[in-house]
Amino acid sequence: MIENDPVTGLWTFRAFQTQVSKEIERNPKGAADGEYAICYCDVLRFKMVNDMFGVEEGDKLLKFMALLWKEYAGEEGEACRVEADRFVVFVHKKGEELEQMIKDYLKALSTYPIPYEIICNIGVFVTTGERMSVRAMVDRAIIAHASAKGDFLNRYNFYSESQRDAILSEQEIVGMMIAALEEKQFVVYYQPQYDHTNHMLVGSEALVRWIHPKRGLISPAKFIPIFEKNGFITKVDMYVFESVCEFQRRCIDNNTPMVPVSVNVSRRDIYQKDFVENLEEIRRKYDVPVEYIRLEITESAVIGGPQYISEVLDQLHKYGYVVEMDDFGSAYSSLNVLKSVPFDILKLDMEFLSEEGNQKNGGIIVSSVIRMAKWLGFPVIAEGVEVPEQADYLQSIGCRYIQGYLYAKPMPESEYTALLFESNTGKTIPPMSLIDTMNAYDFWNPTSLETLIFSNYVGGAAIFEYRNGKIEVLRANKKYVSEINNTLREKDIIEDDPMRFFDEKNHRIYMEMIERAIASGEEEECETWRTYEGYEPVCLRSNVRMIGKSADAYLFYGMIRNITAEKKAMEELMYREKLFRAASEQANIYYWEYDVKTKDMVPCFRCKRDLHFPPVMQNYPEPAIEMGVFPPEVADSYRQFMKRIENGEPDIEMDIPLTKDHVMFHVHYTTEFDEEGKPVKAYGSAIPV
Ligand code: C2E
Ligand code: CA
Ligand code: CA
């Protein structure tokens, strides 16, 4: 039986499985928690190496990779090549040692002497106490690999149970959703909103619940994102809207005390044709006065198209709807954008303002959320309020409307109806008071409320003074410092001249922003690179706003966000694209991608330049045949050739005369398959023979 791969000398996958089982059995601890790991790795666009440099070079690279793996896996490890450029490696390493090995491997590979950057993604499965076959371990490494793929920053990824759950349940949820709507498994819960100053019930939010006959309650956090992805959310939202109208109608008929109910509108809904008319039709059908229904649109929807959202809001206002911006502060939109979108109320989610919430969003910067609301002049409802201290604090800074577990959790209709009868209710929400003006100079009083907000509720922010072309940082919060670098201290930033970190060009960019901000009195933005001694340069996006002015000095409030990773990824992408172009220019090859299902063909720049192909060619190869790239007498055989891809041949090639000059080309396709083994894409190349 063949046990070794002829190209690399590594095990075949079969032999590998046997070896690994043996290895695990030999260890008295077995595959105990974290003892071993399986790595699954492949090379991005490996085919290009073969096409550009020849199969021999390709094999050389594979041998190099194999050698590296053997070395890094060590005595107790095993490595095999599953197929093509795909390797599976078993190592007896864990924790930091394991991660270091992967990093070393990636680094060593990147030095491979070839004018083409070798990029490889690695999926890692670390054994758990659970007994499983080697095949099952490899499958998990493949799942981890799939999520690493295409990520230029994180070339490797560890498998986690939740990753598998997420994949499994998404399919299940999609499979069950249509029947669920028909069988009325979606149920509307109501979460009341209160005025904290007098404990009156002033409104509520409709929140959908999925009560599955077998699975029980399914959390919206689980299914809403999936519905948003596949569009089913619009059906559910319409259903919720109608249920709420129906409920309010019943309240009117039964003389139940009434308060407005807010219905969530997903960003998908807004882009539906006749969205506003459809809502109106339902509302009129139940003849519910418009002041009893409010709508909530999440802030992140605004980013996609402030202009469009504004138009939708105008339409809604025409009919008299009050519209709330949900999860205000979570998407960190710029003040200027928010100002241009005519929301009526801001809903501020305490969860997004917490320390953890901010980190989850990558420490992205907003100005003080409360301060922003004040600048914008909007009333605020705070959501997710769990403890009295939060409510008291919010009230003290001018936000008296509260929704959260402190008062009540979302509840079924019957319970909510009972609550309406026994509560003090206001018919509609009374006009809300605005937050008192904040005094900028209170920012350096350590006991002031501003200080509290400054330190806790914003991203990276600083107060600085600008005088005679010089900047002096007066205060910086913790997040400001950690945005730049975790090992710096607030002291390091305050005591240093910040201009020291700029080179001339970046200094100019920054100063121009300051001048703009002084001239406009508005928030201004710029991106600059800075170098802090002993650290890699960082790229920061800065937003600044003037908050005070004296004879020769200006006081500024500034926010920063570290965008180095984004910038680097962009640069890397462009660099690789350039390399790739240069290499294929020299190698005299044409290449393209073909989508088996849509028949779309995406050509390389050479095809576009020499053959006048459009950026995407639909119904390939017909237009190319029409253009004469394939002479009439070979057209049919080329069509046959393409058929073979559809029929699932993994690798096909032929020599074919092209263009009216009948230049002989060697055409080669490699097919890519989905999990079910169906062909999805094919990568083609043509080299003059
Ligand atoms: P959301 O619109 O921000 O809704 C508020 C969420 O916060 C609700 O979670 C609510 O139960 C929860 N919450 C309320 N008070 C507290 C509190 O004091 N502490 C904590 N930790 N949480 C609190 P829920 O019901 O699980 O909904 C999650 C999300 O699902 C909603 O977030 C909303 O984005 C979405 N969603 C729910 N129903 C619908 C719907 O009918 N249509 C659409 N498009 N989305 C919906
Ligand atoms: Ca909401
Ligand atoms: Ca919310």
XYZ file of C-alpha atoms in Angstrom, residues 5-635:
631
model
C 3.008 11.146 -1.098
C 5.447 10.916 -4.037
C 5.925 14.678 -4.301
C 6.638 15.618 -0.711
C 7.399 12.322 0.968
C 4.822 13.091 3.665
C 2.185 10.581 4.711
C -0.888 10.003 2.606
C -4.035 11.027 4.433
C -4.863 7.372 5.181
C -1.495 6.630 6.646
C -1.640 9.899 8.551
C -4.906 8.906 10.236
C -3.431 5.619 11.361
C -0.267 7.258 12.641
C -2.117 9.901 14.583
C -4.465 7.392 16.236
C -1.430 5.397 17.296
C 0.342 8.451 18.606
C -2.651 9.445 20.692
C -3.088 5.953 22.077
C 0.562 5.787 23.010
C 0.238 8.818 25.266
C -1.283 7.788 28.600
C -3.147 11.078 28.714
C -4.713 10.379 25.308
C -6.178 13.331 23.468
C -6.803 15.049 26.766
C -7.723 18.658 27.015
C -5.459 20.801 24.906
C -2.752 18.194 24.589
C -2.575 18.063 20.769
C -3.551 20.171 17.816
C -4.438 19.553 14.178
C -3.576 22.232 11.643
C -5.119 22.431 8.205
C -3.405 24.722 5.763
C -3.426 25.729 2.130
C -1.871 28.345 -0.109
C -3.930 31.196 -1.476
C -4.054 31.000 -5.286
C -1.518 28.207 -5.380
C -2.520 27.556 -8.941
C -0.960 30.855 -9.917
C 2.421 29.569 -8.847
C 2.055 26.623 -11.194
C 0.815 28.818 -13.991
C 3.393 31.526 -13.625
C 6.495 29.574 -12.783
C 5.734 26.087 -13.991
C 4.715 22.874 -12.291
C 8.283 22.110 -11.309
C 8.494 25.326 -9.300
C 5.106 24.493 -7.809
C 6.382 21.101 -6.678
C 9.457 22.720 -5.248
C 7.303 24.986 -3.147
C 5.235 22.027 -1.943
C 8.416 20.221 -0.951
C 9.572 23.293 0.897
C 6.268 23.528 2.752
C 6.443 19.834 3.585
C 9.955 20.158 4.906
C 8.945 23.091 7.061
C 5.970 21.205 8.443
C 8.124 18.204 9.243
C 10.556 20.399 11.065
C 7.947 22.331 13.010
C 5.811 19.300 13.845
C 8.851 17.687 15.436
C 9.471 14.122 16.568
C 6.027 13.598 18.039
C 4.148 15.254 15.209
C 2.875 13.904 11.888
C 2.320 15.704 8.619
C 0.528 14.778 5.432
C -0.513 16.298 2.148
C -4.213 15.670 1.576
C -4.208 16.902 -1.979
C -2.832 19.700 -4.142
C -1.579 22.429 -1.827
C -3.494 21.240 1.232
C -1.596 19.965 4.234
C -2.801 18.483 7.485
C -0.436 18.428 10.415
C -0.713 16.878 13.835
C 1.434 18.374 16.582
C 2.055 17.646 20.204
C 2.104 21.274 21.225
C -0.228 23.547 23.065
C -0.850 27.092 24.183
C 1.784 29.624 23.396
C 4.160 27.075 21.998
C 1.533 26.059 19.462
C 0.736 29.616 18.455
C 4.420 30.453 18.164
C 4.963 27.456 15.910
C 2.215 28.653 13.572
C 3.629 32.156 13.499
C 7.110 30.805 12.802
C 5.765 28.652 10.023
C 3.977 31.553 8.346
C 7.058 33.684 8.680
C 9.379 31.057 7.250
C 7.016 30.511 4.338
C 6.851 34.200 3.550
C 10.601 34.242 2.930
C 10.342 31.656 0.170
C 12.441 33.002 -2.722
C 9.951 33.544 -5.500
C 8.650 36.867 -6.907
C 5.143 36.128 -5.706
C 3.946 36.412 -2.159
C 3.074 33.036 -0.717
C 0.086 33.473 1.540
C -1.271 30.629 3.523
C -4.237 30.234 5.867
C -4.228 27.809 8.745
C -7.177 26.384 10.659
C -6.339 24.911 14.054
C -8.257 22.424 16.135
C -7.020 21.824 19.667
C -8.048 18.473 21.092
C -10.590 18.457 23.878
C -11.307 15.725 26.400
C -13.942 14.405 24.012
C -13.092 11.209 22.132
C -13.280 11.599 18.384
C -11.853 10.160 15.208
C -8.920 11.801 13.461
C -11.268 12.584 10.579
C -13.568 14.506 12.958
C -10.617 16.492 14.273
C -9.552 17.364 10.751
C -13.106 18.445 9.930
C -12.992 20.885 12.802
C -9.663 22.256 11.644
C -11.248 22.752 8.205
C -14.132 24.710 9.744
C -11.630 26.940 11.529
C -9.722 27.300 8.279
C -12.825 28.426 6.424
C -13.190 31.393 8.740
C -9.529 32.331 8.481
C -9.685 32.352 4.729
C -9.654 35.713 3.070
C -8.580 37.431 6.243
C -5.317 39.155 5.505
C -4.616 40.043 9.073
C -5.386 36.792 10.798
C -3.820 34.079 8.780
C -4.741 31.430 11.304
C -7.817 30.704 13.272
C -8.665 28.412 16.128
C -11.718 26.220 16.120
C -14.294 26.842 18.798
C -17.453 24.892 19.587
C -19.561 27.968 19.092
C -18.289 28.222 15.560
C -19.735 24.826 14.765
C -22.993 25.581 16.547
C -23.366 28.766 14.572
C -23.023 26.915 11.313
C -25.393 24.134 12.292
C -28.176 26.228 13.677
C -28.204 28.721 10.836
C -29.225 25.937 8.473
C -31.828 24.724 10.915
C -33.253 28.172 11.435
C -33.529 28.844 7.730
C -35.178 25.468 7.283
C -37.852 26.192 9.882
C -38.585 29.879 9.343
C -41.311 29.822 6.722
C -43.436 27.265 8.508
C -42.888 29.222 11.730
C -44.442 32.349 10.249
C -47.381 30.421 8.813
C -47.990 28.596 12.080
C -47.776 31.815 14.074
C -44.806 30.664 16.121
C -43.615 34.270 16.210
C -45.107 36.050 19.175
C -44.840 39.689 20.153
C -43.628 40.569 23.649
C -43.831 44.051 25.113
C -41.234 45.772 27.234
C -42.558 48.851 29.034
C -40.783 52.203 29.172
C -41.005 54.436 32.224
C -40.526 58.013 33.246
C -38.044 57.651 36.065
C -39.026 60.949 37.675
C -42.589 59.835 38.458
C -42.524 56.092 37.619
C -45.276 56.451 35.054
C -45.576 53.959 32.222
C -45.074 55.997 29.051
C -44.565 53.531 26.222
C -43.288 50.121 25.245
C -41.226 48.306 22.682
C -42.501 45.335 20.699
C -39.944 42.542 20.674
C -40.479 39.397 18.687
C -40.102 35.951 20.222
C -39.961 32.641 18.416
C -41.748 29.987 20.385
C -41.040 26.710 18.655
C -43.324 23.774 19.585
C -40.317 21.467 20.119
C -37.352 23.740 20.680
C -39.029 26.165 23.016
C -38.107 29.816 23.031
C -35.521 30.833 20.445
C -33.736 34.084 21.176
C -34.017 36.900 18.636
C -30.291 37.408 19.023
C -29.980 34.044 17.299
C -32.475 34.330 14.460
C -32.733 38.066 13.705
C -29.195 38.353 12.276
C -29.897 35.346 10.049
C -33.197 36.810 8.849
C -31.472 40.094 8.198
C -28.968 38.298 6.067
C -31.465 36.373 3.990
C -34.165 39.031 3.845
C -36.845 37.112 5.734
C -36.759 39.860 8.365
C -39.054 42.024 6.254
C -41.794 39.380 6.513
C -41.331 39.090 10.263
C -41.280 42.851 10.769
C -44.504 43.294 8.828
C -46.043 40.531 10.894
C -44.944 42.239 14.126
C -46.213 45.592 12.898
C -49.586 44.093 12.083
C -49.755 42.272 15.432
C -49.073 45.536 17.232
C -51.781 47.344 15.246
C -54.175 44.548 16.053
C -53.253 44.768 19.740
C -53.690 48.544 19.885
C -57.050 48.181 18.136
C -58.161 45.736 20.826
C -56.990 48.175 23.506
C -59.140 50.889 21.967
C -62.141 48.562 21.754
C -61.732 47.291 25.330
C -60.973 50.662 26.863
C -57.537 49.516 27.942
C -55.281 52.431 28.957
C -52.958 53.075 26.024
C -49.377 54.126 25.454
C -47.420 54.175 22.183
C -45.678 50.974 21.113
C -42.366 51.094 19.225
C -41.870 48.598 16.449
C -38.412 47.643 15.204
C -37.665 48.321 11.575
C -34.732 46.511 10.098
C -32.510 48.169 7.513
C -33.696 45.634 4.960
C -37.282 46.847 5.386
C -36.437 50.405 4.512
C -35.169 49.384 1.120
C -38.395 47.532 0.308
C -40.482 49.061 -2.418
C -43.524 50.879 -1.005
C -42.322 50.289 2.540
C -44.061 53.336 4.011
C -47.276 52.744 2.043
C -47.401 49.149 3.188
C -47.150 50.195 6.825
C -49.823 52.792 6.326
C -52.151 50.311 4.709
C -51.903 47.996 7.711
C -52.345 50.799 10.215
C -55.441 52.058 8.423
C -56.881 48.573 8.226
C -56.950 48.523 12.046
C -57.703 52.217 12.238
C -55.135 52.910 14.960
C -54.198 56.585 15.450
C -50.629 57.149 14.370
C -49.502 58.468 17.773
C -49.876 54.957 19.187
C -47.261 53.476 16.889
C -43.628 54.474 16.808
C -40.812 53.061 14.743
C -37.229 52.233 15.671
C -34.413 52.209 13.167
C -30.956 51.253 14.261
C -28.152 53.777 13.950
C -26.033 51.471 11.832
C -28.679 51.605 9.080
C -27.934 55.295 8.707
C -24.358 54.672 7.722
C -25.466 52.774 4.644
C -27.238 55.792 3.216
C -28.084 58.835 5.289
C -29.647 60.503 2.287
C -32.008 57.636 1.614
C -32.957 57.194 5.273
C -33.710 60.903 5.465
C -36.133 60.576 2.592
C -37.866 57.633 4.234
C -38.097 59.574 7.499
C -39.635 62.503 5.662
C -42.298 60.211 4.264
C -42.992 58.727 7.677
C -43.214 62.183 9.215
C -45.749 63.143 6.592
C -48.067 60.499 8.028
C -47.239 61.593 11.567
C -44.950 58.787 12.780
C -42.443 59.400 15.534
C -39.188 57.657 14.635
C -36.498 56.646 17.102
C -32.879 55.996 16.401
C -32.170 52.660 18.034
C -28.827 51.710 19.600
C -27.561 55.254 19.381
C -23.828 55.303 19.964
C -23.256 51.770 18.716
C -22.339 52.616 15.154
C -20.327 55.696 15.968
C -21.643 57.732 13.087
C -20.181 61.146 12.687
C -22.038 63.980 14.331
C -22.505 65.704 11.014
C -24.233 62.684 9.526
C -26.530 62.265 12.492
C -27.460 65.880 12.390
C -28.613 65.547 8.809
C -31.029 62.685 9.508
C -34.304 63.850 11.056
C -34.894 61.344 13.857
C -37.241 62.380 16.652
C -35.848 60.469 19.616
C -32.537 58.800 20.364
C -32.469 55.437 22.073
C -29.294 54.883 23.930
C -28.322 51.341 24.807
C -26.427 51.087 28.063
C -24.837 47.893 26.844
C -23.004 49.709 24.086
C -21.738 52.281 26.513
C -20.219 49.813 28.920
C -16.526 49.157 28.937
C -16.999 45.785 27.307
C -19.364 47.076 24.659
C -16.836 49.594 23.550
C -14.142 47.031 23.192
C -16.426 44.787 21.253
C -16.727 47.552 18.709
C -13.008 47.828 18.455
C -12.703 50.827 20.704
C -14.119 52.982 17.956
C -14.497 56.563 18.912
C -17.531 58.695 19.547
C -17.652 61.831 21.484
C -19.464 61.563 24.729
C -22.776 60.067 23.763
C -24.749 62.251 26.064
C -22.865 65.268 24.879
C -23.620 64.349 21.317
C -27.294 64.045 22.078
C -27.136 67.495 23.562
C -25.312 68.900 20.589
C -27.946 67.378 18.386
C -30.736 68.618 20.600
C -32.535 65.290 20.814
C -34.575 63.701 23.597
C -33.183 60.389 24.807
C -34.577 57.079 26.035
C -32.075 54.891 27.819
C -32.388 51.175 27.295
C -30.850 48.214 29.115
C -30.986 49.961 32.464
C -30.570 47.295 35.099
C -29.749 48.980 38.382
C -31.159 52.036 40.186
C -27.771 53.770 40.178
C -27.806 53.841 36.394
C -31.307 55.277 36.295
C -30.512 57.907 38.915
C -27.364 58.858 37.135
C -29.173 59.153 33.805
C -31.853 61.277 35.371
C -29.199 63.533 36.867
C -27.860 64.304 33.423
C -31.252 64.914 31.917
C -32.406 61.551 30.632
C -35.531 60.477 32.469
C -37.004 57.864 30.120
C -35.942 54.373 30.853
C -36.506 50.897 29.477
C -34.797 47.989 31.144
C -34.878 45.093 33.544
C -34.819 47.594 36.412
C -38.490 48.262 35.688
C -39.596 45.266 33.649
C -38.483 42.571 31.252
C -40.221 42.002 27.919
C -43.514 40.210 28.671
C -46.305 38.463 26.804
C -49.351 40.415 25.737
C -51.636 39.210 28.540
C -49.218 40.285 31.221
C -48.619 43.589 29.493
C -52.346 44.274 29.254
C -52.729 43.638 32.970
C -49.835 46.020 33.607
C -51.503 48.736 31.518
C -54.597 48.495 33.712
C -52.754 48.725 36.990
C -50.158 51.385 36.051
C -50.214 55.112 35.947
C -49.967 55.882 32.285
C -49.399 58.956 30.246
C -51.363 58.888 27.026
C -48.365 59.831 24.946
C -44.837 60.499 25.918
C -44.617 64.022 27.364
C -42.139 66.392 25.742
C -38.669 65.547 26.944
C -36.293 67.895 28.613
C -32.920 68.459 27.072
C -29.714 67.868 28.889
C -28.280 70.925 30.551
C -25.379 72.600 28.860
C -22.112 71.130 29.888
C -19.354 73.343 30.929
C -16.207 72.477 29.070
C -14.083 73.742 31.918
C -15.613 71.140 34.206
C -13.688 68.569 32.255
C -10.728 68.877 34.544
C -12.609 68.878 37.769
C -12.050 65.261 38.819
C -15.351 65.052 40.688
C -17.603 66.508 37.999
C -20.197 64.549 36.069
C -18.417 65.471 32.898
C -15.374 63.688 34.185
C -17.437 60.619 34.810
C -18.836 60.656 31.308
C -15.488 61.446 29.859
C -13.813 58.505 31.507
C -16.560 55.953 31.115
C -18.861 56.612 28.238
C -16.701 57.554 25.331
C -14.076 55.953 23.156
C -10.593 57.402 22.996
C -10.999 61.065 23.789
C -8.790 63.919 24.862
C -9.090 67.577 25.711
C -6.333 69.723 24.333
C -5.380 73.298 23.957
C -4.164 74.877 20.750
C -2.086 78.014 21.023
C 0.335 79.596 18.565
C 0.553 76.503 16.418
C 1.260 74.305 19.448
C -0.876 71.598 20.946
C -0.935 70.661 24.564
C -2.928 67.690 25.755
C -4.686 68.598 28.965
C -6.487 65.369 29.614
C -6.740 62.021 27.894
C -8.920 59.156 28.999
C -7.790 55.546 29.306
C -9.214 54.547 25.980
C -7.364 57.317 24.227
C -4.123 55.871 25.454
C -5.010 52.269 24.731
C -6.134 53.153 21.199
C -2.600 54.208 20.466
C -0.802 51.555 22.402
C -1.657 49.471 25.411
C 1.727 49.868 26.989
C 1.706 53.676 26.977
C 0.446 55.517 30.013
C -1.742 58.612 30.173
C 1.285 60.378 31.610
C 3.399 59.532 28.541
C 0.908 61.264 26.309
C 0.171 64.280 28.423
C 3.747 65.109 29.207
C 4.991 64.783 25.675
C 4.666 67.244 22.835
C 2.256 65.389 20.538
C 3.687 67.075 17.463
C 6.919 65.213 18.043
C 5.280 62.050 16.762
C 4.364 63.488 13.362
C 6.564 63.810 10.337
C 6.241 66.969 8.287
C 3.506 65.795 5.977
C 1.326 64.366 8.731
C 1.914 67.415 10.858
C 0.559 69.557 8.050
C -2.493 67.338 7.586
C -3.281 67.569 11.279
C -2.803 71.322 11.488
C -5.017 71.855 8.488
C -7.770 69.955 10.257
C -7.349 72.158 13.340
C -7.615 75.276 11.208
C -10.707 73.890 9.501
C -12.291 73.133 12.860
C -11.650 76.668 14.091
C -13.093 78.156 10.920
C -16.186 75.954 10.759
C -16.982 75.438 14.434
C -17.982 71.922 13.361
C -16.518 68.491 13.849
C -13.609 67.909 11.482
C -11.737 64.737 10.634
C -8.345 63.607 9.367
C -6.133 60.531 9.186
C -2.485 60.717 10.190
C 0.428 58.416 10.838
C 2.457 58.869 13.994
C 5.492 57.162 15.356
C 5.872 56.699 19.080
C 9.390 55.941 20.071
C 10.088 52.258 20.205
C 6.817 51.337 18.471
C 5.627 50.655 14.970
C 3.959 53.667 13.324
C 0.216 53.885 13.946
C -2.460 55.425 11.783
C -5.143 57.324 13.667
C -8.391 58.787 12.508
C -8.988 61.965 14.483
C -12.220 63.853 14.931
C -11.951 67.184 16.635
C -14.285 69.932 17.643
C -13.597 73.288 19.188
C -15.334 73.653 22.549
C -13.897 76.884 23.875
C -11.935 79.933 22.864
C -9.980 82.679 24.620
C -7.816 85.549 23.340
C -5.017 83.418 21.955
C -5.978 79.838 22.760
C -8.554 77.365 21.610
C -9.896 74.453 23.570
C -10.558 71.247 21.665
C -12.299 68.000 22.265
C -10.705 65.263 20.187
C -11.508 61.641 19.526
C -9.246 59.084 17.941
C -9.592 55.701 16.431
C -6.687 53.451 15.566
C -7.054 52.402 11.934
C -3.565 51.016 11.420
C -4.759 47.483 10.786
C -7.293 48.620 8.181
C -4.713 50.768 6.456
C -2.125 48.041 6.425
C -4.571 45.522 5.050
C -5.407 47.921 2.242
C -1.771 48.538 1.486
C -0.959 44.886 1.535
C -3.808 44.174 -0.804
C -2.584 46.781 -3.253
C 0.980 45.593 -2.982
C 0.012 42.039 -3.745
C -2.164 43.097 -6.612
C 0.829 44.948 -8.051
C 3.145 41.996 -7.592
C 0.626 39.740 -9.153
C 0.258 42.005 -12.148
C 3.976 42.325 -12.614
C 4.526 38.608 -12.377
C 1.851 37.705 -14.869
C 3.043 40.454 -17.175
C 6.429 38.807 -17.279
C 5.086 35.307 -17.514
C 2.961 36.305 -20.477
C -0.164 34.657 -19.182
C -3.839 35.452 -19.234
C -6.028 34.365 -16.382
C -9.644 34.620 -15.319
C -12.258 33.360 -12.940
C -15.393 31.593 -14.058
C -18.509 31.197 -11.954
C -20.108 27.882 -12.866
C -23.613 28.802 -11.739
C -23.949 32.338 -13.096
C -21.592 31.808 -16.053
C -19.925 35.106 -15.168
C -16.310 35.408 -16.173
C -13.985 37.896 -14.512
C -10.904 38.526 -16.676
C -7.438 39.734 -15.687
C -6.266 43.168 -16.751
C -4.415 41.667 -19.725
C -7.564 40.093 -21.120
C -9.184 43.478 -20.723
C -6.307 45.305 -22.326
C -5.438 42.952 -25.209
C -8.800 41.370 -25.958
C -11.050 44.266 -24.922
C -12.979 42.147 -22.438
C -15.371 43.946 -20.084
C -14.700 43.703 -16.315
C -17.333 40.965 -16.088
C -18.420 38.893 -19.026
C -21.831 37.335 -18.653
C -22.920 34.071 -20.203
C -19.327 33.158 -20.908
C -18.021 32.013 -23.399
C -20.743 33.202 -25.805
C -19.733 36.903 -25.947
C -16.072 35.927 -26.404
C -17.062 33.671 -29.290
C -19.055 36.504 -30.803
C -16.072 38.811 -30.408
C -13.998 36.365 -32.426
C -11.602 35.503 -29.597
C -12.619 31.934 -30.316
C -12.646 31.393 -34.087
C -15.929 29.816 -35.316
C -14.410 26.410 -36.040
C -13.208 25.958 -32.444
C -16.231 27.526 -30.758
